[in-house]
Coordinates of C-alpha atoms in Angstrom, one line a residue:
X1 CA -14.5 -36.7 -72.8
X2 CA -15.1 -33.6 -70.9
X3 CA -13.8 -33.3 -67.4
X4 CA -16.5 -33.6 -64.7
X5 CA -18.3 -30.3 -64.6
X6 CA -16.7 -28.9 -67.6
X7 CA -20.0 -28.2 -69.3
X8 CA -21.5 -26.4 -66.2
X9 CA -21.5 -22.6 -66.0
X10 CA -18.6 -21.1 -63.9
X11 CA -19.9 -20.0 -60.5
X12 CA -19.7 -16.3 -59.7
X13 CA -16.7 -15.1 -57.7
X14 CA -18.9 -14.0 -54.8
X15 CA -20.2 -17.6 -54.5
X16 CA -16.7 -18.9 -54.4
X17 CA -15.8 -16.4 -51.7
X18 CA -18.8 -17.5 -49.6
X19 CA -17.9 -21.2 -50.0
X20 CA -14.3 -20.4 -49.0
X21 CA -15.4 -18.5 -46.0
X22 CA -17.7 -21.3 -44.9
X23 CA -14.8 -23.8 -45.2
X24 CA -12.5 -21.5 -43.2
X25 CA -15.1 -21.1 -40.5
X26 CA -15.7 -24.8 -40.3
X27 CA -11.9 -25.4 -40.0
X28 CA -11.8 -22.8 -37.2
X29 CA -14.7 -24.3 -35.4
X30 CA -13.0 -27.7 -35.6
X31 CA -9.8 -26.2 -34.2
X32 CA -11.7 -24.5 -31.4
X33 CA -13.5 -27.7 -30.7
X34 CA -10.3 -29.6 -30.4
X35 CA -8.9 -26.9 -28.0
X36 CA -12.0 -26.9 -25.9
X37 CA -12.0 -30.7 -25.8
X38 CA -8.4 -30.7 -24.7
X39 CA -9.0 -28.0 -22.0
X40 CA -12.1 -29.8 -20.8
X41 CA -10.1 -32.9 -20.2
X42 CA -7.7 -30.9 -17.9
X43 CA -8.3 -30.9 -14.2
X44 CA -8.4 -27.6 -12.4
X45 CA -4.9 -26.4 -11.7
X46 CA -3.6 -26.1 -8.2
X47 CA -3.9 -22.4 -7.1
X48 CA -0.8 -20.8 -5.4
X49 CA -1.2 -17.7 -3.3
X50 CA 1.6 -15.1 -3.6
X51 CA 1.9 -12.1 -1.2
X52 CA 4.2 -9.3 -2.1
X53 CA 5.1 -5.6 -1.4
X54 CA 2.7 -3.0 -2.9
X55 CA 5.5 -1.2 -4.8
X56 CA 6.6 -4.3 -6.7
X57 CA 3.2 -5.9 -7.0
X58 CA 2.6 -4.7 -10.6
X59 CA 5.9 -6.3 -11.8
X60 CA 5.3 -9.5 -9.8
X61 CA 1.8 -9.7 -11.2
X62 CA 3.1 -9.4 -14.8
X63 CA 5.7 -12.1 -14.2
X64 CA 3.0 -14.4 -12.7
X65 CA 0.8 -13.8 -15.7
X66 CA 3.6 -14.8 -18.1
X67 CA 4.2 -17.9 -16.1
X68 CA 0.7 -19.1 -16.4
X69 CA 1.0 -19.7 -20.1
X70 CA 4.7 -20.6 -20.1
X71 CA 6.1 -24.0 -21.1
X72 CA 7.3 -24.4 -17.5
X73 CA 3.6 -24.3 -16.3
X74 CA 2.2 -26.5 -19.1
X75 CA 2.0 -30.3 -19.1
X76 CA 2.6 -32.5 -22.1
X77 CA -1.2 -32.6 -22.5
X78 CA -1.4 -28.8 -22.8
X79 CA -2.9 -28.4 -19.3
X80 CA -1.9 -25.7 -16.8
X81 CA 0.0 -27.1 -13.8
X82 CA -0.9 -24.2 -11.4
X83 CA -2.6 -20.9 -11.2
X84 CA -1.3 -18.0 -9.1
X85 CA -3.2 -15.4 -7.1
X86 CA -1.0 -12.2 -6.5
X87 CA -1.9 -9.7 -3.8
X88 CA -0.1 -7.2 -1.6
X89 CA -0.6 -5.6 1.8
X90 CA 1.2 -3.0 4.0
X91 CA 4.8 -4.2 4.6
X92 CA 4.7 -3.5 8.4
X93 CA 1.4 -5.3 8.8
X94 CA 2.8 -8.4 6.9
X95 CA 5.9 -8.6 9.1
X96 CA 3.8 -8.3 12.2
X97 CA 1.4 -10.9 11.0
X98 CA 4.1 -13.5 10.3
X99 CA 5.9 -12.7 13.5
X100 CA 2.9 -12.5 16.0
X101 CA -0.3 -13.4 14.3
X102 CA 0.2 -16.6 12.3
X103 CA -2.3 -18.5 14.4
X104 CA -5.3 -16.0 13.9
X105 CA -4.1 -15.8 10.2
X106 CA -5.1 -19.4 9.9
X107 CA -8.1 -19.3 12.3
X108 CA -9.5 -15.7 12.9
X109 CA -10.9 -15.5 16.4
X110 CA -11.8 -11.8 16.7
X111 CA -12.5 -8.6 14.7
X112 CA -9.5 -6.9 16.3
X113 CA -6.9 -9.2 14.9
X114 CA -7.8 -10.8 11.6
X115 CA -5.0 -11.0 9.0
X116 CA -7.2 -12.9 6.6
X117 CA -9.4 -9.7 6.4
X118 CA -6.6 -7.1 6.6
X119 CA -3.9 -8.8 4.5
X120 CA -5.4 -11.7 2.6
X121 CA -5.3 -15.5 2.7
X122 CA -2.3 -17.4 4.0
X123 CA 0.3 -17.3 1.2
X124 CA 2.3 -20.1 -0.2
X125 CA 4.9 -17.6 -1.4
X126 CA 6.0 -14.3 0.0
X127 CA 8.2 -11.9 -2.0
X128 CA 9.2 -9.0 0.3
X129 CA 10.9 -6.1 -1.4
X130 CA 13.6 -6.2 1.2
X131 CA 15.4 -9.4 2.3
X132 CA 15.8 -7.9 5.8
X133 CA 12.1 -8.4 6.3
X134 CA 12.5 -12.2 6.5
X135 CA 14.7 -11.8 9.6
X136 CA 12.2 -9.3 11.1
X137 CA 9.3 -11.7 10.5
X138 CA 11.3 -14.5 12.2
X139 CA 12.2 -12.3 15.3
X140 CA 11.8 -14.1 18.6
X141 CA 8.5 -13.5 20.4
X142 CA 6.4 -15.3 22.9
X143 CA 3.9 -16.3 20.2
X144 CA 3.9 -19.8 18.8
X145 CA 4.6 -19.8 15.1
X146 CA 2.2 -21.5 12.7
X147 CA 4.1 -20.5 9.6
X148 CA 7.6 -21.5 8.6
X149 CA 9.5 -19.1 6.3
X150 CA 12.1 -20.7 4.0
X151 CA 13.9 -18.0 2.2
X152 CA 16.4 -18.1 -0.7
X153 CA 19.9 -17.3 0.5
X154 CA 20.1 -14.4 -2.0
X155 CA 17.8 -11.9 -3.6
X156 CA 16.9 -12.3 -7.3
X157 CA 16.7 -8.7 -8.4
X158 CA 17.7 -5.2 -7.2
X159 CA 16.6 -1.6 -7.5
X160 CA 18.3 1.3 -5.7
X161 CA 16.4 4.0 -3.9
X162 CA 16.9 7.2 -5.8
X163 CA 16.1 10.9 -5.4
X164 CA 14.0 11.7 -8.5
X165 CA 14.7 15.3 -9.0
X166 CA 13.0 17.7 -11.5
X167 CA 15.4 17.9 -14.5
X168 CA 15.8 21.7 -14.2
X169 CA 17.2 21.2 -10.7
X170 CA 19.2 18.0 -11.1
X171 CA 22.9 17.7 -10.8
X172 CA 24.8 16.7 -14.0
X173 CA 27.6 14.2 -14.3
X174 CA 29.4 12.4 -11.6
X175 CA 27.8 14.5 -8.8
X176 CA 24.6 12.4 -9.2
X177 CA 25.9 9.8 -6.7
X178 CA 26.6 10.9 -3.2
X179 CA 25.3 10.7 0.4
X180 CA 21.6 11.5 0.9
X181 CA 22.4 14.5 3.2
X182 CA 24.6 16.0 0.5
X183 CA 22.1 15.5 -2.2
X184 CA 19.3 17.0 -0.1
X185 CA 21.5 20.0 0.9
X186 CA 22.0 20.7 -2.8
X187 CA 18.2 21.1 -3.2
X188 CA 17.7 23.3 -0.1
X189 CA 15.8 26.4 -1.0
X190 CA 15.0 25.1 -4.5
X191 CA 13.0 21.9 -4.0
X192 CA 11.1 20.0 -1.4
X193 CA 11.7 16.3 -0.8
X194 CA 8.9 13.7 -0.3
X195 CA 9.0 10.1 0.8
X196 CA 6.4 7.5 0.8
X197 CA 4.7 5.9 3.8
X198 CA 7.4 3.9 5.8
X199 CA 4.7 1.6 7.2
X200 CA 3.2 0.6 3.9
X201 CA 6.2 -0.3 1.6
X202 CA 9.7 -1.4 2.1
X203 CA 10.9 1.4 -0.1
X204 CA 9.4 4.0 2.1
X205 CA 11.0 2.4 5.2
X206 CA 14.4 2.1 3.5
X207 CA 14.3 5.7 2.4
X208 CA 13.6 6.6 6.0
X209 CA 16.6 4.5 7.2
X210 CA 18.7 6.6 4.9
X211 CA 17.0 9.9 5.9
X212 CA 17.5 9.4 9.6
X213 CA 21.1 8.4 8.9
X214 CA 21.6 11.5 6.8
X215 CA 20.4 13.7 9.7
X216 CA 22.9 12.1 12.1
X217 CA 20.6 9.9 14.0
X218 CA 22.7 6.7 13.7
X219 CA 20.0 4.6 12.1
X220 CA 22.0 3.8 9.1
X221 CA 23.4 1.0 11.3
X222 CA 21.3 -0.7 13.9
X223 CA 21.3 1.9 16.7
X224 CA 18.0 3.3 17.8
X225 CA 18.1 7.1 17.5
X226 CA 15.0 8.1 19.5
X227 CA 12.2 10.4 18.7
X228 CA 14.2 13.7 18.9
X229 CA 16.6 12.9 16.1
X230 CA 13.9 11.3 14.0
X231 CA 11.6 14.4 14.4
X232 CA 14.4 16.6 13.0
X233 CA 14.7 14.3 10.0
X234 CA 10.9 14.2 9.5
X235 CA 10.8 18.0 9.3
X236 CA 13.0 17.7 6.2
X237 CA 10.3 15.8 4.4
X238 CA 7.3 17.4 6.0
X239 CA 4.1 17.8 3.9
X240 CA 0.5 18.6 4.4
X241 CA -1.4 15.4 5.1
X242 CA -0.1 11.8 5.2
X243 CA 2.6 10.5 2.8
X244 CA 1.6 8.7 -0.3
X245 CA 1.3 4.9 0.2
X246 CA 3.5 3.9 -2.7
X247 CA 6.1 5.4 -5.0
X248 CA 3.7 5.1 -8.0
X249 CA 1.1 7.1 -6.1
X250 CA 3.6 9.7 -5.2
X251 CA 4.8 10.1 -8.8
X252 CA 1.3 10.2 -10.1
X253 CA -0.1 12.8 -7.7
X254 CA 2.7 15.4 -8.2
X255 CA 1.5 16.6 -11.6
X256 CA -1.9 17.6 -10.0
X257 CA -0.2 21.0 -9.4
X258 CA 2.5 22.1 -11.9
X259 CA 4.2 24.3 -9.3
X260 CA 4.5 21.4 -6.8
X261 CA 5.6 19.1 -9.6
X262 CA 8.4 21.5 -10.7
X263 CA 9.9 21.9 -7.2
X264 CA 9.5 18.4 -5.6
X265 CA 12.0 15.6 -5.5
X266 CA 10.8 12.1 -4.6
X267 CA 12.6 9.3 -2.8
X268 CA 11.4 6.2 -4.8
X269 CA 12.8 3.0 -6.2
X270 CA 14.7 3.5 -9.4
X271 CA 12.6 1.1 -11.4
X272 CA 9.6 3.5 -10.9
X273 CA 11.4 6.0 -13.0
X274 CA 10.5 3.7 -15.9
X275 CA 7.2 2.1 -14.8
X276 CA 5.7 4.5 -12.3
X277 CA 4.4 7.1 -14.8
X278 CA 1.6 5.0 -16.3
X279 CA -1.1 6.9 -14.4
X280 CA -3.6 9.1 -16.2
X281 CA -1.7 12.4 -16.0
X282 CA -0.2 13.3 -19.3
X283 CA 1.9 16.3 -18.3
X284 CA 4.7 16.0 -15.7
X285 CA 8.1 17.4 -14.9
X286 CA 10.8 15.2 -16.4
X287 CA 13.0 13.8 -13.6
X288 CA 16.5 12.6 -13.3
X289 CA 17.7 10.0 -10.8
X290 CA 20.3 11.0 -8.2
X291 CA 21.8 8.1 -6.2
X292 CA 22.2 8.3 -2.4
X293 CA 24.9 5.8 -1.8
X294 CA 24.0 5.5 1.9
X295 CA 20.4 4.4 1.4
X296 CA 19.7 0.6 1.2
X297 CA 18.1 -0.6 -2.0
X298 CA 15.3 -3.0 -2.8
X299 CA 16.4 -6.7 -3.0
X300 CA 13.2 -8.8 -3.5
X301 CA 13.6 -12.3 -2.2
X302 CA 11.7 -15.5 -2.8
X303 CA 10.3 -17.0 0.4
X304 CA 8.4 -20.3 0.7
X305 CA 5.7 -20.3 3.4
X306 CA 4.7 -23.6 5.0
X307 CA 1.8 -23.6 7.4
X308 CA 1.3 -26.0 10.2
X309 CA -1.7 -28.3 9.8
X310 CA -2.0 -27.4 6.2
X311 CA -1.6 -30.9 4.9
X312 CA -3.8 -30.9 1.8
X313 CA -1.9 -31.3 -1.5
X314 CA 1.4 -30.8 0.4
X315 CA 3.7 -32.5 -2.0
X316 CA 2.0 -31.2 -5.2
X317 CA 1.9 -27.6 -3.7
X318 CA 5.6 -27.8 -2.8
X319 CA 6.5 -29.1 -6.3
X320 CA 4.6 -26.2 -8.0
X321 CA 6.1 -23.6 -5.7
X322 CA 9.6 -24.9 -6.7
X323 CA 8.7 -24.9 -10.4
X324 CA 7.6 -21.3 -10.2
X325 CA 10.6 -20.4 -8.1
X326 CA 13.0 -21.8 -10.7
X327 CA 11.2 -20.0 -13.5
X328 CA 10.9 -16.7 -11.7
X329 CA 14.4 -16.4 -10.2
X330 CA 16.4 -17.7 -13.2
X331 CA 17.6 -20.7 -11.3
X332 CA 19.6 -22.8 -13.7
X333 CA 20.7 -19.8 -15.9
X334 CA 24.2 -21.0 -15.7
X335 CA 25.5 -18.4 -13.4
X336 CA 25.1 -15.6 -15.9
X337 CA 24.8 -12.0 -14.7
X338 CA 22.8 -9.1 -16.0
X339 CA 20.7 -9.1 -19.1
X340 CA 22.1 -12.6 -20.2
X341 CA 20.4 -14.1 -17.1
X342 CA 17.1 -12.4 -17.6
X343 CA 15.1 -15.4 -18.6
X344 CA 11.6 -16.5 -17.3
X345 CA 10.3 -14.1 -14.7
X346 CA 13.5 -12.1 -14.6
X347 CA 12.7 -10.9 -18.1
X348 CA 9.7 -9.1 -16.8
X349 CA 11.7 -7.6 -14.0
X350 CA 14.3 -6.5 -16.6
X351 CA 11.6 -4.9 -18.7
X352 CA 10.5 -2.9 -15.7
X353 CA 13.9 -1.5 -15.0
X354 CA 15.2 -3.8 -12.3
X355 CA 18.9 -4.7 -12.0
X356 CA 20.8 -7.8 -11.2
X357 CA 21.0 -8.7 -7.6
X358 CA 24.7 -9.6 -7.8
X359 CA 28.0 -7.9 -8.7
X360 CA 27.8 -4.2 -9.6
X361 CA 24.1 -4.6 -10.3
X362 CA 24.1 -4.4 -14.1
X363 CA 20.7 -3.9 -15.7
X364 CA 18.6 -7.1 -16.1
X365 CA 16.8 -5.8 -19.1
X366 CA 17.9 -4.9 -22.6
X367 CA 16.4 -3.0 -25.5
X368 CA 16.3 0.3 -23.7
X369 CA 18.7 2.8 -22.2
X370 CA 18.5 3.8 -18.6
X371 CA 19.1 7.4 -19.8
X372 CA 15.7 7.2 -21.6
X373 CA 14.0 7.7 -18.2
X374 CA 16.6 9.8 -16.4
X375 CA 18.6 7.1 -14.8
X376 CA 22.2 5.9 -15.0
X377 CA 23.1 2.5 -16.2
X378 CA 26.2 2.4 -14.0
X379 CA 25.8 4.8 -11.1
X380 CA 28.8 3.4 -9.1
X381 CA 28.8 2.2 -5.6
X382 CA 25.4 1.4 -4.2
X383 CA 24.2 0.1 -0.8
X384 CA 23.0 -3.5 -1.2
X385 CA 20.8 -4.2 1.8
X386 CA 20.1 -3.2 5.4
X387 CA 20.3 -4.9 8.8
X388 CA 16.9 -6.0 10.2
X389 CA 17.6 -4.0 13.4
X390 CA 18.0 -0.8 11.5
X391 CA 14.6 -1.3 9.8
X392 CA 12.9 -2.1 13.1
X393 CA 14.5 0.8 15.0
X394 CA 13.7 3.2 12.2
X395 CA 10.0 2.2 12.1
X396 CA 9.8 2.7 15.9
X397 CA 11.4 6.1 15.7
X398 CA 9.1 7.1 12.8
X399 CA 6.1 6.2 14.9
X400 CA 7.4 8.1 17.9
X401 CA 8.8 11.0 15.9
X402 CA 6.6 13.7 17.4
X403 CA 5.7 12.0 20.6
X404 CA 2.2 10.8 21.4
X405 CA -0.6 11.9 19.1
X406 CA -4.1 13.3 19.6
X407 CA -7.2 12.1 17.8
X408 CA -10.7 13.4 18.1
X409 CA -13.4 11.1 16.8
X410 CA -16.7 12.6 15.6
X411 CA -19.4 9.9 15.5
X412 CA -22.6 10.8 13.6
X413 CA -25.4 9.6 16.0
X414 CA -28.3 11.1 14.1
X415 CA -31.5 9.1 13.5
X416 CA -30.4 8.0 10.0
X417 CA -27.6 6.1 11.5
X418 CA -29.9 3.5 13.1
X419 CA -29.3 0.8 10.5
X420 CA -25.5 1.4 10.6
X421 CA -25.0 1.2 14.4
X422 CA -24.9 -2.4 15.6
X423 CA -22.1 -4.9 15.5
X424 CA -18.4 -4.7 14.6
X425 CA -19.3 -3.2 11.2
X426 CA -21.5 -0.5 12.8
X427 CA -20.3 3.0 13.4
X428 CA -19.3 2.6 17.1
X429 CA -17.6 -0.8 16.2
X430 CA -15.6 0.9 13.5
X431 CA -14.3 3.5 16.0
X432 CA -13.4 0.8 18.5
X433 CA -11.4 -1.2 15.9
X434 CA -9.4 1.9 14.9
X435 CA -8.3 2.3 18.6
X436 CA -5.6 -0.3 17.9
X437 CA -3.4 2.4 16.4
X438 CA -3.4 4.3 19.7
X439 CA -1.4 3.7 22.8
X440 CA -1.7 4.7 26.4
X441 CA 0.4 7.8 25.9
X442 CA -1.8 9.1 23.1
X443 CA -4.7 11.4 23.9
X444 CA -8.1 10.9 22.3
X445 CA -11.8 11.6 22.7
X446 CA -15.1 10.8 21.1
X447 CA -18.0 13.2 20.3
X448 CA -21.5 12.2 19.3
X449 CA -22.7 14.5 16.5
X450 CA -26.5 15.0 16.7
X451 CA -28.5 17.9 18.2
X452 CA -32.0 19.3 18.2
X453 CA -32.6 22.8 16.8
X454 CA -31.5 25.5 19.2
X455 CA -29.1 23.3 21.1
X456 CA -26.1 25.0 22.7
X457 CA -23.6 22.6 21.1
X458 CA -23.8 20.5 17.9
X459 CA -22.3 17.5 19.7
X460 CA -22.2 15.7 23.1
X461 CA -19.1 14.1 24.7
X462 CA -19.1 10.3 24.7
X463 CA -15.4 10.0 25.9
X464 CA -13.6 12.9 27.4
X465 CA -10.3 13.8 25.9
X466 CA -7.6 12.0 27.7
X467 CA -5.3 8.9 27.8
X468 CA -6.9 5.5 28.1
X469 CA -6.3 1.8 28.0
X470 CA -8.1 0.3 25.0
X471 CA -10.5 -1.8 27.1
X472 CA -11.5 1.3 29.2
X473 CA -12.2 3.3 26.1
X474 CA -14.2 0.5 24.4
X475 CA -16.4 0.0 27.5
X476 CA -17.1 3.7 27.7
X477 CA -18.1 3.8 24.0
X478 CA -20.4 0.8 24.5
X479 CA -22.0 2.5 27.5
X480 CA -22.6 5.9 26.1
X481 CA -23.0 5.6 22.3
X482 CA -26.6 5.8 21.3
X483 CA -28.5 6.9 18.1
X484 CA -30.7 10.0 18.8
X485 CA -33.9 11.1 17.2
X486 CA -32.2 14.2 15.9
X487 CA -30.2 15.6 12.9
X488 CA -26.5 16.0 12.7
X489 CA -24.8 19.4 12.2
X490 CA -21.5 18.4 10.5
X491 CA -20.5 22.0 9.9
X492 CA -20.9 23.1 13.5
X493 CA -19.2 19.9 14.8
X494 CA -16.2 20.2 12.5
X495 CA -15.7 23.8 13.2
X496 CA -15.7 23.1 17.0
X497 CA -13.4 20.1 16.5
X498 CA -10.9 22.2 14.4
X499 CA -10.9 24.9 17.1
X500 CA -10.5 22.4 19.9
X501 CA -7.5 20.6 18.3
X502 CA -5.8 23.9 17.3
X503 CA -6.0 25.0 21.0
X504 CA -4.6 21.7 22.2
X505 CA -1.7 21.8 19.8
X506 CA -0.6 25.4 20.3
X507 CA 2.4 24.6 22.4
X508 CA 3.8 21.5 20.7
X509 CA 4.3 19.7 17.4
X510 CA 2.5 16.5 18.3
X511 CA 0.6 14.9 15.4
X512 CA -3.2 15.5 15.5
X513 CA -6.1 14.0 13.6
X514 CA -9.9 14.5 13.4
X515 CA -12.0 11.6 12.3
X516 CA -15.6 12.2 11.2
X517 CA -17.6 8.9 10.7
X518 CA -21.0 9.6 9.0
X519 CA -23.6 8.3 6.6
X520 CA -23.6 11.8 4.9
X521 CA -27.4 12.1 5.2
X522 CA -27.1 15.5 6.8
X523 CA -24.5 16.9 4.4
X524 CA -27.1 19.4 3.2
X525 CA -26.4 21.3 6.4
X526 CA -22.7 21.5 5.3
X527 CA -23.4 23.0 1.9
X528 CA -26.1 25.5 2.6
X529 CA -25.2 29.2 2.3
X530 CA -21.5 29.8 2.5
X531 CA -20.9 27.2 5.2
X532 CA -18.7 24.8 3.2
X533 CA -16.4 27.6 1.9
X534 CA -16.0 28.9 5.4
X535 CA -15.2 25.3 6.7
X536 CA -12.7 24.8 4.0
X537 CA -10.9 28.1 4.9
X538 CA -10.9 27.1 8.5
X539 CA -9.5 23.6 7.7
X540 CA -6.7 25.1 5.6
X541 CA -5.7 27.6 8.3
X542 CA -5.9 25.2 11.3
X543 CA -3.6 22.6 9.6
X544 CA -5.2 19.6 11.4
X545 CA -5.8 16.7 9.0
X546 CA -9.5 15.6 8.8
X547 CA -10.4 12.0 7.8
X548 CA -13.9 12.0 6.4
X549 CA -15.0 8.3 6.8
X550 CA -18.2 8.0 4.8
X551 CA -20.5 5.0 5.1
X552 CA -21.9 5.9 1.7
X553 CA -20.1 4.2 -1.2
X554 CA -20.0 7.5 -3.2
X555 CA -19.1 9.7 -0.3
X556 CA -15.6 10.5 -1.6
X557 CA -16.7 11.3 -5.2
X558 CA -15.1 14.3 -6.8
X559 CA -17.1 17.4 -6.0
X560 CA -18.6 16.0 -2.8
X561 CA -18.2 17.9 0.5
X562 CA -16.3 15.0 2.2
X563 CA -13.6 15.0 -0.5
X564 CA -13.3 18.8 -0.4
X565 CA -12.9 18.9 3.4
X566 CA -10.3 16.1 3.4
X567 CA -8.3 17.8 0.7
X568 CA -8.4 21.2 2.3
X569 CA -7.2 19.9 5.6
X570 CA -4.5 17.6 4.3
X571 CA -6.4 14.5 5.5
X572 CA -7.9 11.6 3.6
X573 CA -11.4 10.7 2.4
X574 CA -12.6 7.1 2.9
X575 CA -15.8 5.4 1.8
X576 CA -17.1 1.9 1.5
X577 CA -15.7 1.3 -2.0
X578 CA -12.5 0.4 -0.1
X579 CA -11.9 -1.5 3.1
X580 CA -12.9 1.5 5.3
X581 CA -12.2 -0.3 8.6
X582 CA -8.6 -1.2 7.7
X583 CA -7.9 2.2 6.0
X584 CA -9.2 4.1 9.0
X585 CA -7.2 2.1 11.4
X586 CA -4.1 2.8 9.3
X587 CA -4.8 6.6 9.3
X588 CA -5.2 6.6 13.1
X589 CA -2.0 4.5 13.5
X590 CA 0.0 7.1 11.7
X591 CA -1.0 9.6 14.4
X592 CA -0.8 7.4 17.4
X593 CA 2.1 5.4 19.0
X594 CA 0.2 2.1 18.8
X595 CA -0.7 -0.4 21.5
X596 CA 2.2 -1.3 23.9

């Protein structure tokens, strides 16, 4: 007897292939269906909110992404236990919000103080880049606290602040570890030194603690040096325009100009020597790390944040925070040090070039050599951390370094601004919100930019240049700011503003700033003839930063007049693709002394 089918013709190979493909596809669909069925049976995971420092946010985010699919975050049924939202905000703002603004953080009551808008939602977890910030955020004030900060007794990782020096100028051998003053003296006449914004990241502030100490101001301890000593230190890192907000921004912007790249050393966290070069520039000067042993390093610390009256899912939320904590920090790793302890979240920190928080700070990662990116695996004695008072005093000295500042606001009041005028988000409201960065010792004024053809001046004075309490200035703006049935002449107004500020600053080194808030509708009057070129030359020669704040989402596009003016003056271009209100307030705060 023939086997079943033995007398049938053999099907062609192509037919067999098609049948096989169909069977594979059916099997795959069945598997997908099982996964979808399993996931559909999972309830939505509890969402945790994690606030961190801008410099370390990329590493924290990668660690959190790893955790989401880890065994630690997966139930026996294959469901996720929790999700994690990672975000960052300026370090000084975060400390101030925890210390003084925890009530409006939960319940915003005004446009002036709104941490939910300026920082983000109330976090369940805070990971500052410096453990000293916990004590700063707990500092005694008259404000009632609505947030309890429960911090680990020790940091879980470490990264020293280094001087990233172009290789052609770097010191070889053992001379790469020394005091910051000595390292900077070795670069005198050969390279400039830049440091990031001390108000935006812990690394920028720690670098400034060391910088002021290196210039004999005493801030390496807890003693307040005062503006005079800080001003001398600031001159050693002076640059055109504001400092870069983060270390990654600084390392990415240097290659824009080969000459600047080749002669600039950067005070940045060591781990950015490995991770901070992933921007879109492909050519840069190779740098080597020199280790100032009197500059405190980063020591990120896990802090649980518990909010009053936040009773929903309290037990479950606490349990998931603890589960993530143990996974991230290597709790239960058996007391191992260095790369052997780099499990869970520490593995991601190790990959990014962080060190162990204990002992002599051996590398957390393996599989690469620190020399691959110009660093030393064992640089010797390093400074672990810093006292909270030194950070607070340094920040105060930084803000007061050149004494009170001067700001001239130019407010486009032409007819096209009519739809952008009313309410806190309108042009006068934006100016009023930015006044929070100015104190009673600062000088400022407001011009309205609109004029008929043939007018003697392209602006009118809304608020005369002088010193004001904030309430007085706001009432004056409310009383005098009106839209006019006229065009703006941004060229004439900016030329007049540059001349005015240059005359006011002729006898001192006080910080100055011009802010022009506009919808860009009259920018054709900027670019006609040779006006723009003339304005750019004036901006470069006057050395007064100009912030062009455009209410057009594309106002700061490359090639636009706003971007060119900001760059030529050393200022910054802002448009509505970012949080223009918060960014403008930050720019003004860098010039002013702040509200007393």
